[in-house]
Short mmCIF file of C-alpha atoms and ligand atoms in Angstrom, two decimals:
data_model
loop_
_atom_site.label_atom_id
_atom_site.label_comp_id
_atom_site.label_asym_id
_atom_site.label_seq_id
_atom_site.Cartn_x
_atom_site.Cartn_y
_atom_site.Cartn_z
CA UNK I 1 0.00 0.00 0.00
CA UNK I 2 1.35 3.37 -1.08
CA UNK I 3 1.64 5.96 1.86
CA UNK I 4 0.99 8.96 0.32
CA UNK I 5 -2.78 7.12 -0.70
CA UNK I 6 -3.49 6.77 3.14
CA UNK I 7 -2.13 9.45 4.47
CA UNK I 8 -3.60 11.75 1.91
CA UNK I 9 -4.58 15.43 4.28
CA UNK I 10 -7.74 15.18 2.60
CA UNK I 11 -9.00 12.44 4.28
CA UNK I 12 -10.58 12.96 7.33
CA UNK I 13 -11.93 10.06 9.20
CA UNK I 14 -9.38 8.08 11.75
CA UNK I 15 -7.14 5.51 9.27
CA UNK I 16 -4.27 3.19 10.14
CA UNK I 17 -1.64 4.17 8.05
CA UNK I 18 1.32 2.05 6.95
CA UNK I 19 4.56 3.80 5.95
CA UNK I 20 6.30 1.77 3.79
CA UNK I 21 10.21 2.29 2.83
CA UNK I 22 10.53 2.02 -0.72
CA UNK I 23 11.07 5.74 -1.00
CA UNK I 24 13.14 8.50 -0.39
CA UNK I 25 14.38 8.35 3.31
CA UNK I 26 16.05 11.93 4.02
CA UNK I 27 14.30 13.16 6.73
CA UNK I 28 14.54 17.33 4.89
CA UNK I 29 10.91 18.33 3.84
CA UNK I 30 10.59 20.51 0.77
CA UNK I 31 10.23 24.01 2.37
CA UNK I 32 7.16 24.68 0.41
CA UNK I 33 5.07 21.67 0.96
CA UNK I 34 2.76 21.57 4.21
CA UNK I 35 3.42 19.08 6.75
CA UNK I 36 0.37 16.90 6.08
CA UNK I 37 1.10 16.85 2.29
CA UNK I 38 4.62 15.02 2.43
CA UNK I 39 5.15 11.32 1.37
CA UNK I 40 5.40 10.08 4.74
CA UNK I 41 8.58 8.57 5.50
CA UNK I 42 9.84 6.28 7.85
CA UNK I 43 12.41 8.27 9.11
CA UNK I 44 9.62 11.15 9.54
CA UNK I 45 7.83 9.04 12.15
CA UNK I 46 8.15 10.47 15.75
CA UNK I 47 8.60 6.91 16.82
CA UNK I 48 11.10 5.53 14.15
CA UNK I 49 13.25 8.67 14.95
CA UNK I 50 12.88 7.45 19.13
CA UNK I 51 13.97 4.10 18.16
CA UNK I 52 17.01 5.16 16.23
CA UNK I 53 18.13 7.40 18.62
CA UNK I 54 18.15 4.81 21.29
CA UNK I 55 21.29 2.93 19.65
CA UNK I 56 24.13 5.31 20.62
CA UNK I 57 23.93 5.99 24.35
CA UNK I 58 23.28 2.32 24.49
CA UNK I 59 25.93 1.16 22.61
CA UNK I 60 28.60 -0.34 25.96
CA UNK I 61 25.04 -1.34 26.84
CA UNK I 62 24.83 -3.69 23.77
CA UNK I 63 29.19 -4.24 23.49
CA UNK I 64 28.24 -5.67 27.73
CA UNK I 65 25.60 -7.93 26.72
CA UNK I 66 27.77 -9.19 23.37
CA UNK I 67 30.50 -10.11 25.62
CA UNK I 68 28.16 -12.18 28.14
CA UNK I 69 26.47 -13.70 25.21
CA UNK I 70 29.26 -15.11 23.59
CA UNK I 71 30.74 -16.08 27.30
CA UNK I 72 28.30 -18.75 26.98
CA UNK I 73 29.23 -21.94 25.16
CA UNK I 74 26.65 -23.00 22.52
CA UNK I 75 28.56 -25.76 20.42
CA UNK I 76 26.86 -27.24 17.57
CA UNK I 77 24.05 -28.60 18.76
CA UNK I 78 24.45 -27.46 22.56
CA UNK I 79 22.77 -23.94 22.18
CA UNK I 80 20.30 -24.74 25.17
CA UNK I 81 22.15 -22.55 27.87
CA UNK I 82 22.57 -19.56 25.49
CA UNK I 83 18.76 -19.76 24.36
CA UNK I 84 17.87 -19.73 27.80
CA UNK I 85 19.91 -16.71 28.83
CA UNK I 86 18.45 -14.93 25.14
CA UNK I 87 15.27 -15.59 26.80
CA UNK I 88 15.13 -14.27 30.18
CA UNK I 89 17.03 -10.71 28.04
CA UNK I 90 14.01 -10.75 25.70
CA UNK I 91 11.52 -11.43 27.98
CA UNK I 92 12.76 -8.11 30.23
CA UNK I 93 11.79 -6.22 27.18
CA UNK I 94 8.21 -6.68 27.76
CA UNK I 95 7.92 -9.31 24.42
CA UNK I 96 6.08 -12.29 25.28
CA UNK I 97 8.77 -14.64 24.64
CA UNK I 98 9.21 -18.88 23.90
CA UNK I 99 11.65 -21.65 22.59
CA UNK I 100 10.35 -23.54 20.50
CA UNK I 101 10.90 -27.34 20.14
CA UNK I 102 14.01 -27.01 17.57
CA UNK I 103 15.47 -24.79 20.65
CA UNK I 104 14.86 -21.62 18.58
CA UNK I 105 14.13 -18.62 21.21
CA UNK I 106 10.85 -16.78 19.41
CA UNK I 107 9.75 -12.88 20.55
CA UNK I 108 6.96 -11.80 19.22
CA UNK I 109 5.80 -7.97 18.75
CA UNK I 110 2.36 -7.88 17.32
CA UNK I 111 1.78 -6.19 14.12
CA UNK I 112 -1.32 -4.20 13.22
CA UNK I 113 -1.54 -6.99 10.78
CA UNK I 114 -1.10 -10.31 12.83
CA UNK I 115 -1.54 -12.71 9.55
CA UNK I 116 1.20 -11.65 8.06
CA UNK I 117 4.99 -12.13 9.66
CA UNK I 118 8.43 -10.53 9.26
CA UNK I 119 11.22 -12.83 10.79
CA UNK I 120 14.18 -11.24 12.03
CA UNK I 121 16.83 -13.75 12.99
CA UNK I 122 20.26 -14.41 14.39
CA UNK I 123 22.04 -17.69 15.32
CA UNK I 124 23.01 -18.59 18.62
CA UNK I 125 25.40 -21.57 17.42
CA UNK I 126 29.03 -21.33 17.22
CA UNK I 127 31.47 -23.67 15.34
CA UNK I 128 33.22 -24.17 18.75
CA UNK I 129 33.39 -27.82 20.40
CA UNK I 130 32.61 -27.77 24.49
CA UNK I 131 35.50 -26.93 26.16
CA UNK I 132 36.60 -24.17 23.91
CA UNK I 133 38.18 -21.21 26.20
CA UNK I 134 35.12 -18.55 25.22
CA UNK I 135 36.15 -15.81 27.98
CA UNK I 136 36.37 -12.49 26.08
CA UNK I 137 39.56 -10.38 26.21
CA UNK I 138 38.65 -6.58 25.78
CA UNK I 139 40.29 -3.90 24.74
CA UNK I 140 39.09 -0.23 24.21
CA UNK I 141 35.77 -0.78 21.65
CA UNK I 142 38.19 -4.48 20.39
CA UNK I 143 36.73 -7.97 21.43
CA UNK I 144 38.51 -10.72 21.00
CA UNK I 145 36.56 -14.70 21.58
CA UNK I 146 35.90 -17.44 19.39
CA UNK I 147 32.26 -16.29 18.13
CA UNK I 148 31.70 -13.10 19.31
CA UNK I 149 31.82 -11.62 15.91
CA UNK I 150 29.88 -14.99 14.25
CA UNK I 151 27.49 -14.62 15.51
CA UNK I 152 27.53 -12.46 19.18
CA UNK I 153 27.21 -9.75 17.32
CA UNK I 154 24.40 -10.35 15.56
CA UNK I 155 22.75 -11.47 18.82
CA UNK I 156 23.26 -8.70 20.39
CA UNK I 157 22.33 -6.62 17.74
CA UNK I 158 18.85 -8.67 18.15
CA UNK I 159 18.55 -7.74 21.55
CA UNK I 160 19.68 -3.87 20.51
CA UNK I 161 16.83 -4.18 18.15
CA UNK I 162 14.12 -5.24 20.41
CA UNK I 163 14.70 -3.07 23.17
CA UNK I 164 15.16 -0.03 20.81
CA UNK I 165 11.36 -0.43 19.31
CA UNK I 166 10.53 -0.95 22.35
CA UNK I 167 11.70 2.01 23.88
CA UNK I 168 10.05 4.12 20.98
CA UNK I 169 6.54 1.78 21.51
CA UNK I 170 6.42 1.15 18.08
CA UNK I 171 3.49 -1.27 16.77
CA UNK I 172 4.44 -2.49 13.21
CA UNK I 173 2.25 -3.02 10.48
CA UNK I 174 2.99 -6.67 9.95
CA UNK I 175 3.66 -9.01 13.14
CA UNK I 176 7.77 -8.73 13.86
CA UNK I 177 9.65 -12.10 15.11
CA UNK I 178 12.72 -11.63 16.88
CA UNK I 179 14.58 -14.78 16.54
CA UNK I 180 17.34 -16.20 18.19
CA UNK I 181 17.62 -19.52 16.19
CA UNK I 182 20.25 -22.60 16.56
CA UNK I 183 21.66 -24.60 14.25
CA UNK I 184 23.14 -22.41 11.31
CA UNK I 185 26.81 -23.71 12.09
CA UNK I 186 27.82 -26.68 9.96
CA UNK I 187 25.93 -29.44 10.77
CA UNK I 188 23.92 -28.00 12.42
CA UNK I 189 22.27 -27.83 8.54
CA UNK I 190 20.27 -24.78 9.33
CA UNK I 191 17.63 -26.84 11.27
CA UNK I 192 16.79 -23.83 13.26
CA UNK I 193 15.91 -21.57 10.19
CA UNK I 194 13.94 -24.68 8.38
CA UNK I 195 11.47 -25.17 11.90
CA UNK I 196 10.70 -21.10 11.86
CA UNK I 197 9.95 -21.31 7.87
CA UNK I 198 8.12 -24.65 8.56
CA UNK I 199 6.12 -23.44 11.60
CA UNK I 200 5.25 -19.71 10.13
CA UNK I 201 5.02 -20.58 5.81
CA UNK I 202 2.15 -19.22 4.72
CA UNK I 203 2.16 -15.88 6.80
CA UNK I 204 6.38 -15.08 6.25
CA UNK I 205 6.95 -12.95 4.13
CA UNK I 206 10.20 -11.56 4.44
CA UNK I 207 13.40 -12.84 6.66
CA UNK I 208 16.37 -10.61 7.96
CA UNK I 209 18.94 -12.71 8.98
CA UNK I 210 21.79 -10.71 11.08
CA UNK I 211 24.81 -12.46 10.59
CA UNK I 212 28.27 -11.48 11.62
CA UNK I 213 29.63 -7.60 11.74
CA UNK I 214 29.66 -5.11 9.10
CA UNK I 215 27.30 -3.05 6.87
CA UNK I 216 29.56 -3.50 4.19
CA UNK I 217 27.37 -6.31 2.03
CA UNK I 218 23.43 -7.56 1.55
CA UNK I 219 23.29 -11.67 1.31
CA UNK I 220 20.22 -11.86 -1.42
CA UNK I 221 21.89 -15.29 -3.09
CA UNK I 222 21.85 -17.98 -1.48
CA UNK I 223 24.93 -20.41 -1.87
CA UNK I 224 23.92 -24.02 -2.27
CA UNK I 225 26.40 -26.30 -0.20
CA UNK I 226 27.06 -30.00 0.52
CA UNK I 227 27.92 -31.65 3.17
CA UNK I 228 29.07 -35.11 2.82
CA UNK I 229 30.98 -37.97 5.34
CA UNK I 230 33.23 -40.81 3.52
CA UNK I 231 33.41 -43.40 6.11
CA UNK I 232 36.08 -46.37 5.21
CA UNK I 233 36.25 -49.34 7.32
CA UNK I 234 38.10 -52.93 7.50
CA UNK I 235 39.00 -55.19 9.98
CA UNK I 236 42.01 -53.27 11.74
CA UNK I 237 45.14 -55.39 12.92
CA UNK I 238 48.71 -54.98 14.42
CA UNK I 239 51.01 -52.50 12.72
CA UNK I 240 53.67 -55.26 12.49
CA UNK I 241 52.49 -58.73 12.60
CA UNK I 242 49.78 -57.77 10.34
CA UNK I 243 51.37 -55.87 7.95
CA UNK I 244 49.89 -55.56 4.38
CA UNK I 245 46.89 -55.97 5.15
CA UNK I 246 44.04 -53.09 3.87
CA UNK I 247 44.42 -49.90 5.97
CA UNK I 248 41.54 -48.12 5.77
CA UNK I 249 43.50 -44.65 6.51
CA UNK I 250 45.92 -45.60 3.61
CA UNK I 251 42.42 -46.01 1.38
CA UNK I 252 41.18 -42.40 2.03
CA UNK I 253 44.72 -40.65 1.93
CA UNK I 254 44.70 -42.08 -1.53
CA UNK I 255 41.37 -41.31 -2.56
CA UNK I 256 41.65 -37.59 -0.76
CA UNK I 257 44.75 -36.87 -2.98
CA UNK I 258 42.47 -37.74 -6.09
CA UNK I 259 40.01 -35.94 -4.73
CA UNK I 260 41.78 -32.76 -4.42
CA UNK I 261 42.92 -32.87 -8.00
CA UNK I 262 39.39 -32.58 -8.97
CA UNK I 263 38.85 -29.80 -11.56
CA UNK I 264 36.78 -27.67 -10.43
CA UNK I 265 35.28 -24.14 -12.80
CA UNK I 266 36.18 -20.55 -11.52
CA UNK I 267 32.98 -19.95 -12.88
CA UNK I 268 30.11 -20.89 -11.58
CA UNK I 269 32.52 -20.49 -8.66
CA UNK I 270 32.85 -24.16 -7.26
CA UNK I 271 34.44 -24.95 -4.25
CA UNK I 272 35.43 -28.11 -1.83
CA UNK I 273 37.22 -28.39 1.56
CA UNK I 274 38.40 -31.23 3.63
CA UNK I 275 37.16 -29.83 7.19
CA UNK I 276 38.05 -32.92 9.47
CA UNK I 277 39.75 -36.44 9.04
CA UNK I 278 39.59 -38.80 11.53
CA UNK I 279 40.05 -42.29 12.18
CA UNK I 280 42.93 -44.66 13.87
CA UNK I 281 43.45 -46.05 17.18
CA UNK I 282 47.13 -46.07 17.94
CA UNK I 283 49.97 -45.51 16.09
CA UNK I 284 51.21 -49.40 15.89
CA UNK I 285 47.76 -50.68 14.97
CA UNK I 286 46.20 -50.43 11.69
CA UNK I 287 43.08 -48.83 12.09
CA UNK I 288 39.69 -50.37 11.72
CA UNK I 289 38.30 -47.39 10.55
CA UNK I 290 38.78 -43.68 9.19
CA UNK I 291 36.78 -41.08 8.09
CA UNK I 292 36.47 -37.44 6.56
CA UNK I 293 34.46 -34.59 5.91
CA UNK I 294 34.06 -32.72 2.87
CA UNK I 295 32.64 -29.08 2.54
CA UNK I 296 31.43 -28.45 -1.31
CA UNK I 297 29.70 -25.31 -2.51
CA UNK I 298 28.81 -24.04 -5.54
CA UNK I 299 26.61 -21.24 -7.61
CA UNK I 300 25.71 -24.03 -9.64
CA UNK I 301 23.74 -27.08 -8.64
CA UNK I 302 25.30 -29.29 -11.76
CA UNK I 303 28.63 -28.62 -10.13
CA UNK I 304 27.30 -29.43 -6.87
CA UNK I 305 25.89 -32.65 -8.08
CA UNK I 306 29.41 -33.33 -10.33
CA UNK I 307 31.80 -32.38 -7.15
CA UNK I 308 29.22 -35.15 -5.19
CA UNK I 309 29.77 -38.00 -6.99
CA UNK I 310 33.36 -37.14 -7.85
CA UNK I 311 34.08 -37.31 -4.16
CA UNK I 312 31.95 -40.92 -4.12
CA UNK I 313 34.34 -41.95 -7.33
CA UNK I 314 37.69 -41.16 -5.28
CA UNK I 315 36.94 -42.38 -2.18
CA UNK I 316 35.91 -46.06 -4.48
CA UNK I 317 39.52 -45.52 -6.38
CA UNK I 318 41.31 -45.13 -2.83
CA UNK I 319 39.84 -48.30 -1.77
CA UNK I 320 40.48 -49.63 -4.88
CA UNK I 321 43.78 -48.79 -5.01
CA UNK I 322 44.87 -49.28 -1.41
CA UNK I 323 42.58 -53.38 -2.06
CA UNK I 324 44.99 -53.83 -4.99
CA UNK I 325 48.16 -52.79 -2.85
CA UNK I 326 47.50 -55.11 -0.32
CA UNK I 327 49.63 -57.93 0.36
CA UNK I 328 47.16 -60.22 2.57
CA UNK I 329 43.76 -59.83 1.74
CA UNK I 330 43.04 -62.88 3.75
CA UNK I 331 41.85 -60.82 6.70
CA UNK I 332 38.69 -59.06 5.23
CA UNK I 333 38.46 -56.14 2.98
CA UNK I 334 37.72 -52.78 2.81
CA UNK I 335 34.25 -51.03 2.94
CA UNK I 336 33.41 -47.56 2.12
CA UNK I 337 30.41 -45.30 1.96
CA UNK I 338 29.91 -41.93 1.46
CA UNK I 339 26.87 -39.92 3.14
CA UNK I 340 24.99 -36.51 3.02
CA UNK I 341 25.45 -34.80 6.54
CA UNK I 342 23.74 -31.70 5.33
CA UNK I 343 22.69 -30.04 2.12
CA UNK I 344 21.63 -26.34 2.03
CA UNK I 345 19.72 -24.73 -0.75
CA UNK I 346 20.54 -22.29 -3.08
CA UNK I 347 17.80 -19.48 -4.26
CA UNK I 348 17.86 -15.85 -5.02
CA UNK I 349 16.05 -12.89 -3.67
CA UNK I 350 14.81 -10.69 -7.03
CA UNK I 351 16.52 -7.53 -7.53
CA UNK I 352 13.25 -5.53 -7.81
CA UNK I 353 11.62 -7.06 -4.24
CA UNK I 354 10.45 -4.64 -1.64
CA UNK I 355 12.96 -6.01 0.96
CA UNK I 356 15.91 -4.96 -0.96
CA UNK I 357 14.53 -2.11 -1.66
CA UNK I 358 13.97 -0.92 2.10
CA UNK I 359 17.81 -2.39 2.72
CA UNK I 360 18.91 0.55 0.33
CA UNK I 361 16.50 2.97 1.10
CA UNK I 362 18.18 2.26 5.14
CA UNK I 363 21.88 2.13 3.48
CA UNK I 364 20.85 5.50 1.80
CA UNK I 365 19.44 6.75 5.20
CA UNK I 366 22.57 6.01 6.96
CA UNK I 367 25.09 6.99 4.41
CA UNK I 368 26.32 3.69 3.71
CA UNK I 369 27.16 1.25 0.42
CA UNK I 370 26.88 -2.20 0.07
CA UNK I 371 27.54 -5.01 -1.83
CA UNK I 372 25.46 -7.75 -3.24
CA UNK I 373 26.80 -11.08 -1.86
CA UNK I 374 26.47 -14.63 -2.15
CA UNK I 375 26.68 -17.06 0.60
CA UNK I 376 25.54 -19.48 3.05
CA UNK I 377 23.50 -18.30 5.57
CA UNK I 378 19.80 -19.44 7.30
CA UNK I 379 18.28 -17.19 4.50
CA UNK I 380 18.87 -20.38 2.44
CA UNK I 381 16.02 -21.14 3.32
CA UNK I 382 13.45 -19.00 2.59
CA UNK I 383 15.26 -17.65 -0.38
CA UNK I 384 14.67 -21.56 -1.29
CA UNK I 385 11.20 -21.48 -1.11
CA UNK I 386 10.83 -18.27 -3.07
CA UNK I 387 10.05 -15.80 0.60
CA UNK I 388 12.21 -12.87 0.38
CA UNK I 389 15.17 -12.36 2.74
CA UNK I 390 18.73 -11.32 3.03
CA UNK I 391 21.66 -11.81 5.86
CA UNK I 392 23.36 -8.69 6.59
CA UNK I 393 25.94 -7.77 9.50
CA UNK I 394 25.27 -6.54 12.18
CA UNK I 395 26.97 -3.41 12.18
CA UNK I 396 30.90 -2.72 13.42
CA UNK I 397 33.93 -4.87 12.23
CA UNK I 398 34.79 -8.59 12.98
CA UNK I 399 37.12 -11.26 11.71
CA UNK I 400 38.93 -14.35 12.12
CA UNK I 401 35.39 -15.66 11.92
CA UNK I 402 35.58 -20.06 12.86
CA UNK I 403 39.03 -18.80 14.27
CA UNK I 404 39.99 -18.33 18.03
CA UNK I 405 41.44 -15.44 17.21
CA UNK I 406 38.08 -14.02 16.41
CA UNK I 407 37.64 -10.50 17.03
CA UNK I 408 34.94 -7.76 16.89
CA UNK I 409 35.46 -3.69 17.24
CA UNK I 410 32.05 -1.73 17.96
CA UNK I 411 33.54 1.38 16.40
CA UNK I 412 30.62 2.36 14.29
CA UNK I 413 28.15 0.04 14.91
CA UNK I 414 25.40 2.25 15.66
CA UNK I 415 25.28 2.22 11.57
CA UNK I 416 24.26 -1.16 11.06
CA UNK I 417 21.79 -0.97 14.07
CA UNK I 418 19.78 1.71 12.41
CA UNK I 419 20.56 0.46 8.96
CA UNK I 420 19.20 -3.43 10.17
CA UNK I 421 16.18 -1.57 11.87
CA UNK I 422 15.26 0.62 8.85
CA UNK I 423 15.66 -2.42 6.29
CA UNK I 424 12.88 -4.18 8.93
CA UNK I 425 10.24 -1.79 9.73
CA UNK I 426 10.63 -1.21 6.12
CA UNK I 427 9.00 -4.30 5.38
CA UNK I 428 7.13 -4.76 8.44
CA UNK I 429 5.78 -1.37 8.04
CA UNK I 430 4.53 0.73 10.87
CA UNK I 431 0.82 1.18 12.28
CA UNK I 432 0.50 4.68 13.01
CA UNK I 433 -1.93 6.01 15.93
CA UNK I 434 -5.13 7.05 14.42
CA UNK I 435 -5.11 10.32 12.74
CA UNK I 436 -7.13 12.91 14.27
ZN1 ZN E 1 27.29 -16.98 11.25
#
């Protein structure tokens, strides 16, 4: 719905007017044109402005509750203490607040418009194993912790969010959902992400997935990834007296060094990495067992599906190879399989939607530029299923991201507060009082 049709000074009667974001954003009225008579803008609104201007005295406020965020381990799959801390900060905000069964922590503000949803999301997961030392080193507006730039700040920037149109009392036009989700994190296979777009499709319409620090790029492609396991096993035996017989480690060295000869196209952009190999008991026994795991993406879904079943060809050859190399087959033979841990999606958000459009109407707003970007985030999802959304970050500067030497500086990251919440109520929308 066009603003300037309901918000037209002619009518008189009390209307619920929706201020959408799809046009110009600077805040400096034409001189000559009556107050009543300009396209309303979101920036114009007395309660937009309220919520904006709640980011920078708060900002220690949000760097304080980044750092105790990402002080508490959520591992892959282990997000439950993290969630429950997200919920007790949500609920203070006066959001009726729940987890739902994937473990996803759900705030809801009530639109105007209750039947149709706006998710706004964040993941709680890190790449970290338990045990990983999490404590955050500070220094100045620099954080330093495995995951407080992937994804504490866009956590925090959730929380930033709520309390900040909460503060202003701002009612939007379509129902908002704050989410805190698990699962985006490897194999975690965005599980999170797929139970929200399971238990709200029909009524989503748009996703904003805050991922990571920066204002510097918009997510609208989705990357489509793999995720596969090679698993090679035999019967295992004693490094000396049973020499020559199949070595299931030997089989996937071999068939990993074919593997990473595979050809693979600079465009579509193809990519594979060998994230973990395991196997082995001892070094004087030959192992009964080994296994790896293979990362593959692509902007292609031939490649994807070429790069698949040339990993299932090499890991055969290896065992093939390492069978035929064997002196004493006597004692069993090798077995391989290769399996699908996770598979993500690809999709694209279309360059004339209304959500991109309200992410540069907020980058205009806020003087920034950004980039178009593919990549892997929960807005796979959606984007799969033909809802709009984008990941953006979250506002300051991180890296080292899946490192421990991951770092985040809040210099500036008032910018991508205000640009995340303008890029929202821009396609939320926001219910106005009742015009007098
Ligand atoms: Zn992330």
């Amino acid at each position: 719905m066009s603003g300037k049709r309901c918000c037209k000074p002619t009518v008189k009667r009390a209307l619920v007017c929706v201020i959408l974001l799809g046009m110009p954003v600077r805040s400096v009225a034409s001189p000559h044109a009556p107050r009543q008579a300009q396209g309303p803008r979101l920036s114009d609104n007395a309660r937009v402005r309220a919520a904006l201007d709640w980011f920078t005295p708060n900002i220690s406020w949000v760097n304080d509750q980044q750092a105790r965020i990402t002080e508490i381990p959520a591992p892959p799959f282990q997000e439950a203490q993290r969630a429950a801390a997200l919920k007790v900060l949500l609920a203070e905000t006066g959001l009726a607040v729940q987890i739902d069964k994937a473990g996803n922590v759900i705030a809801e503000l009530p639109g105007a418009n209750e039947k149709e949803i706006v998710v706004v999301a964040a993941h709680l997961d890190t790449v970290f194993p338990p045990g990983t030392n999490v404590k955050v080193h500070r220094d100045g507006s620099r954080m330093t912790a495995p995951g407080i730039s992937d994804n504490g700040s866009g956590v925090a920037a959730l929380l930033a969010l709520v309390r900040a149109v909460q503060f202003a009392h701002l009612k939007p036009q379509r129902t908002i959902l704050f989410v805190a989700d698990v699962g985006e994190e490897g194999e975690g296979n965005l599980r999170g992400m797929r139970a929200i777009v399971d238990s709200y499709r029909g009524k989503l319409k748009a996703a904003v997935v805050l991922d990571g620090s920066g204002t510097d790029h918009v997510t609208t492609k989705a990357l489509a990834s793999r995720r596969l396991e090679a698993l090679i096993t035999g019967p295992g035996g004693h490094s000396w007296s049973d020499f020559g017989m199949p070595n299931p480690i030997n089989a996937l060295v071999r068939g990993s060094v074919r593997f990473i000869n595979t050809k693979v196209p600079a465009s579509p952009r193809t990519t594979f990495n060998i994230g973990q190999i395991e196997g082995g008991t001892s070094v004087n026994s030959i192992p009964h067992e080994a296994r790896l795991k293979v990362d593959i993406r692509s902007e292609s879904e031939d490649e994807l599906a070429r790069l698949e079943s040339a990993l299932r060809d090499c890991i055969a050859a290896g065992v093939r190879d390492e069978m035929e190399s064997a002196r004493d087959r006597t004692k069993g033979k090798l077995e391989w399989k290769v399996e699908l841990l996770g598979s993500r999606p690809g999709g694209e958000l279309a360059p004339d939607s209304p959500l991109l459009a309200a992410l540069r109407a907020a980058d205009e707003f806020v003087g920034n530029q950004s980039r178009i970007e593919r990549s892997s985030t929960d807005a796979n999802i959606p984007l799969s299923l033909g809802i709009e959304a984008i990941a953006i970050g979250a506002g300051g500067n991180g890296g080292g991201a899946h490192s421990l030497q991951e770092w985040y500086d809040s210099a500036g990251r008032e910018i991508g507060l205000k640009r995340a919440l303008l890029t929202i109520l821009g396609v939320s929308g926001v219910a106005e009082e009742k015009a007098r």
